[in-house]
Amino acid sequence: MAEGPKKERLARRKARKRALDVLFEADMRDLPPSQVLVTYLDRIAKPHPEHLTYAVTLIEGVGKHLDRVDELIASYAEGWTIDRMPVVDRNLARIAVYELLYEPEIDDPVAITEAVELAREMSTDDSPRFLNGLLDRIAAFATR
């Protein structure tokens, strides 16, 4: 029975990585995430993996709410402007903040932990601690 939740957790992690790929590319090319998503979906093998549905939800959700998400990140990122953040960190924060605000089935600690774990894998040595603090502050605000 424990396989179900573990399998779902791993699928969501893969979805977050795919969402990060698309958001990173959109950020670097200064394009809307939805535009990059279309070409991304054309490039990947069919049939599409099951976890892709959640990745699309994340990408479209971040794109739709980008102004609000970035406003919160900028407000709570102590000592950093959003433009100075490493691109990976900025987009991991966007995914997590979107989940904190708009995905009620994702528990706040899960959204934060996933961003921190992905930062540990994919970003700088300081990124996990930075993201953890930033996302904790945003989560505290969001649950008020």
mmCIF file of C-alpha atoms in Angstrom:
data_model
loop_
_atom_site.group_PDB
_atom_site.id
_atom_site.type_symbol
_atom_site.label_atom_id
_atom_site.label_comp_id
_atom_site.label_asym_id
_atom_site.label_seq_id
_atom_site.Cartn_x
_atom_site.Cartn_y
_atom_site.Cartn_z
ATOM 1 C CA MET A 1 0.000 0.000 0.000
ATOM 2 C CA ALA A 2 2.896 2.396 0.711
ATOM 3 C CA GLU A 3 3.969 2.097 -2.945
ATOM 4 C CA GLY A 4 1.099 4.331 -4.115
ATOM 5 C CA PRO A 5 2.074 7.465 -2.167
ATOM 6 C CA LYS A 6 5.791 6.929 -2.874
ATOM 7 C CA LYS A 7 5.093 6.461 -6.570
ATOM 8 C CA GLU A 8 2.956 9.619 -6.600
ATOM 9 C CA ARG A 9 5.660 11.577 -4.750
ATOM 10 C CA LEU A 10 8.286 10.498 -7.299
ATOM 11 C CA ALA A 11 5.963 11.389 -10.179
ATOM 12 C CA ARG A 12 5.426 14.870 -8.734
ATOM 13 C CA ARG A 13 9.198 15.320 -8.349
ATOM 14 C CA LYS A 14 9.651 14.417 -12.032
ATOM 15 C CA ALA A 15 6.857 16.853 -12.898
ATOM 16 C CA ARG A 16 8.580 19.635 -10.937
ATOM 17 C CA LYS A 17 11.858 18.935 -12.775
ATOM 18 C CA ARG A 18 10.091 19.137 -16.130
ATOM 19 C CA ALA A 19 8.336 22.340 -15.070
ATOM 20 C CA LEU A 20 11.720 23.745 -14.026
ATOM 21 C CA ASP A 21 13.155 22.885 -17.475
ATOM 22 C CA VAL A 22 10.405 24.813 -19.243
ATOM 23 C CA LEU A 23 10.356 27.766 -16.823
ATOM 24 C CA PHE A 24 14.164 28.003 -16.960
ATOM 25 C CA GLU A 25 14.081 28.109 -20.762
ATOM 26 C CA ALA A 26 11.260 30.669 -20.778
ATOM 27 C CA ASP A 27 13.162 32.821 -18.287
ATOM 28 C CA MET A 28 16.451 32.642 -20.225
ATOM 29 C CA ARG A 29 14.776 33.374 -23.572
ATOM 30 C CA ASP A 30 12.404 35.995 -22.115
ATOM 31 C CA LEU A 31 9.370 34.183 -23.499
ATOM 32 C CA PRO A 32 6.009 33.358 -21.909
ATOM 33 C CA PRO A 33 6.078 29.913 -20.250
ATOM 34 C CA SER A 34 3.023 28.834 -22.281
ATOM 35 C CA GLN A 35 4.890 29.489 -25.544
ATOM 36 C CA VAL A 36 7.920 27.448 -24.468
ATOM 37 C CA LEU A 37 5.596 24.692 -23.211
ATOM 38 C CA VAL A 38 4.110 24.201 -26.692
ATOM 39 C CA THR A 39 7.496 23.578 -28.289
ATOM 40 C CA TYR A 40 8.615 21.479 -25.303
ATOM 41 C CA LEU A 41 5.593 19.176 -25.662
ATOM 42 C CA ASP A 42 6.356 18.755 -29.370
ATOM 43 C CA ARG A 43 9.958 17.753 -28.584
ATOM 44 C CA ILE A 44 9.317 15.023 -26.012
ATOM 45 C CA ALA A 45 8.499 11.438 -26.889
ATOM 46 C CA LYS A 46 4.947 10.262 -27.177
ATOM 47 C CA PRO A 47 3.068 8.828 -25.462
ATOM 48 C CA HIS A 48 3.749 11.535 -22.900
ATOM 49 C CA PRO A 49 4.651 10.316 -19.409
ATOM 50 C CA GLU A 50 1.843 10.340 -16.855
ATOM 51 C CA HIS A 51 3.520 12.932 -14.635
ATOM 52 C CA LEU A 52 3.494 15.441 -17.491
ATOM 53 C CA THR A 53 -0.067 16.487 -16.590
ATOM 54 C CA TYR A 54 1.117 17.937 -13.274
ATOM 55 C CA ALA A 55 4.129 19.565 -14.968
ATOM 56 C CA VAL A 56 1.760 21.325 -17.375
ATOM 57 C CA THR A 57 -0.404 22.421 -14.427
ATOM 58 C CA LEU A 58 2.664 23.936 -12.752
ATOM 59 C CA ILE A 59 3.927 25.669 -15.904
ATOM 60 C CA GLU A 60 0.537 27.095 -16.835
ATOM 61 C CA GLY A 61 -0.168 28.066 -13.218
ATOM 62 C CA VAL A 62 3.150 29.860 -12.765
ATOM 63 C CA GLY A 63 2.638 31.619 -16.107
ATOM 64 C CA LYS A 64 -0.901 32.702 -15.224
ATOM 65 C CA HIS A 65 0.035 33.963 -11.740
ATOM 66 C CA LEU A 66 3.597 35.110 -12.491
ATOM 67 C CA ASP A 67 3.084 38.728 -11.392
ATOM 68 C CA ARG A 68 1.670 37.723 -7.984
ATOM 69 C CA VAL A 69 4.242 34.940 -7.488
ATOM 70 C CA ASP A 70 7.156 37.247 -8.355
ATOM 71 C CA GLU A 71 5.734 40.003 -6.153
ATOM 72 C CA LEU A 72 5.771 37.655 -3.154
ATOM 73 C CA ILE A 73 9.250 36.362 -3.933
ATOM 74 C CA ALA A 74 10.579 39.920 -4.269
ATOM 75 C CA SER A 75 8.864 40.982 -1.026
ATOM 76 C CA TYR A 76 10.259 38.121 1.065
ATOM 77 C CA ALA A 77 13.706 37.616 -0.504
ATOM 78 C CA GLU A 78 15.786 39.395 2.099
ATOM 79 C CA GLY A 79 18.781 41.092 0.533
ATOM 80 C CA TRP A 80 18.061 39.830 -2.991
ATOM 81 C CA THR A 81 16.237 41.271 -5.958
ATOM 82 C CA ILE A 82 14.445 38.691 -8.045
ATOM 83 C CA ASP A 83 16.722 39.504 -11.007
ATOM 84 C CA ARG A 84 19.882 38.788 -8.975
ATOM 85 C CA MET A 85 18.766 35.302 -7.949
ATOM 86 C CA PRO A 86 20.247 32.363 -9.842
ATOM 87 C CA VAL A 87 17.790 31.407 -12.598
ATOM 88 C CA VAL A 88 17.316 27.897 -11.165
ATOM 89 C CA ASP A 89 16.521 29.289 -7.692
ATOM 90 C CA ARG A 90 14.126 31.883 -9.057
ATOM 91 C CA ASN A 91 12.175 29.261 -10.964
ATOM 92 C CA LEU A 92 12.186 26.695 -8.148
ATOM 93 C CA ALA A 93 10.799 29.461 -5.928
ATOM 94 C CA ARG A 94 8.131 30.225 -8.530
ATOM 95 C CA ILE A 95 7.023 26.592 -8.637
ATOM 96 C CA ALA A 96 6.924 26.313 -4.842
ATOM 97 C CA VAL A 97 5.102 29.631 -4.345
ATOM 98 C CA TYR A 98 2.549 28.601 -6.959
ATOM 99 C CA GLU A 99 2.018 25.346 -5.054
ATOM 100 C CA LEU A 100 1.782 27.176 -1.707
ATOM 101 C CA LEU A 101 -0.873 29.550 -3.007
ATOM 102 C CA TYR A 102 -2.825 27.642 -5.643
ATOM 103 C CA GLU A 103 -2.452 23.874 -5.117
ATOM 104 C CA PRO A 104 -4.352 23.080 -1.909
ATOM 105 C CA GLU A 105 -3.707 19.321 -2.171
ATOM 106 C CA ILE A 106 0.050 19.947 -1.803
ATOM 107 C CA ASP A 107 0.999 20.474 1.847
ATOM 108 C CA ASP A 108 3.187 23.528 2.444
ATOM 109 C CA PRO A 109 6.083 21.515 3.941
ATOM 110 C CA VAL A 110 6.059 19.260 0.852
ATOM 111 C CA ALA A 111 6.232 22.191 -1.577
ATOM 112 C CA ILE A 112 9.109 23.701 0.408
ATOM 113 C CA THR A 113 11.019 20.433 0.840
ATOM 114 C CA GLU A 114 10.736 19.589 -2.845
ATOM 115 C CA ALA A 115 12.120 22.991 -3.865
ATOM 116 C CA VAL A 116 14.971 22.653 -1.371
ATOM 117 C CA GLU A 117 15.804 19.107 -2.547
ATOM 118 C CA LEU A 118 15.806 20.135 -6.203
ATOM 119 C CA ALA A 119 18.016 23.121 -5.342
ATOM 120 C CA ARG A 120 20.411 20.742 -3.586
ATOM 121 C CA GLU A 121 20.622 18.696 -6.804
ATOM 122 C CA MET A 122 20.650 21.486 -9.353
ATOM 123 C CA SER A 123 21.887 24.782 -7.926
ATOM 124 C CA THR A 124 24.516 26.385 -5.697
ATOM 125 C CA ASP A 125 25.595 25.272 -2.221
ATOM 126 C CA ASP A 126 23.784 28.256 -0.684
ATOM 127 C CA SER A 127 20.546 27.715 -2.615
ATOM 128 C CA PRO A 128 18.832 25.140 -0.356
ATOM 129 C CA ARG A 129 19.181 27.319 2.750
ATOM 130 C CA PHE A 130 18.161 30.463 0.832
ATOM 131 C CA LEU A 131 15.054 28.818 -0.660
ATOM 132 C CA ASN A 132 14.069 27.213 2.631
ATOM 133 C CA GLY A 133 14.099 30.581 4.430
ATOM 134 C CA LEU A 134 12.347 32.405 1.596
ATOM 135 C CA LEU A 135 9.614 29.800 1.194
ATOM 136 C CA ASP A 136 9.079 29.475 4.970
ATOM 137 C CA ARG A 137 8.439 33.229 5.153
ATOM 138 C CA ILE A 138 6.035 33.120 2.186
ATOM 139 C CA ALA A 139 4.215 30.088 3.611
ATOM 140 C CA ALA A 140 3.771 31.885 6.945
ATOM 141 C CA PHE A 141 2.301 34.848 5.066
ATOM 142 C CA ALA A 142 0.063 32.660 2.882
ATOM 143 C CA THR A 143 -1.464 30.812 5.841
ATOM 144 C CA ARG A 144 -2.421 33.968 7.729
#
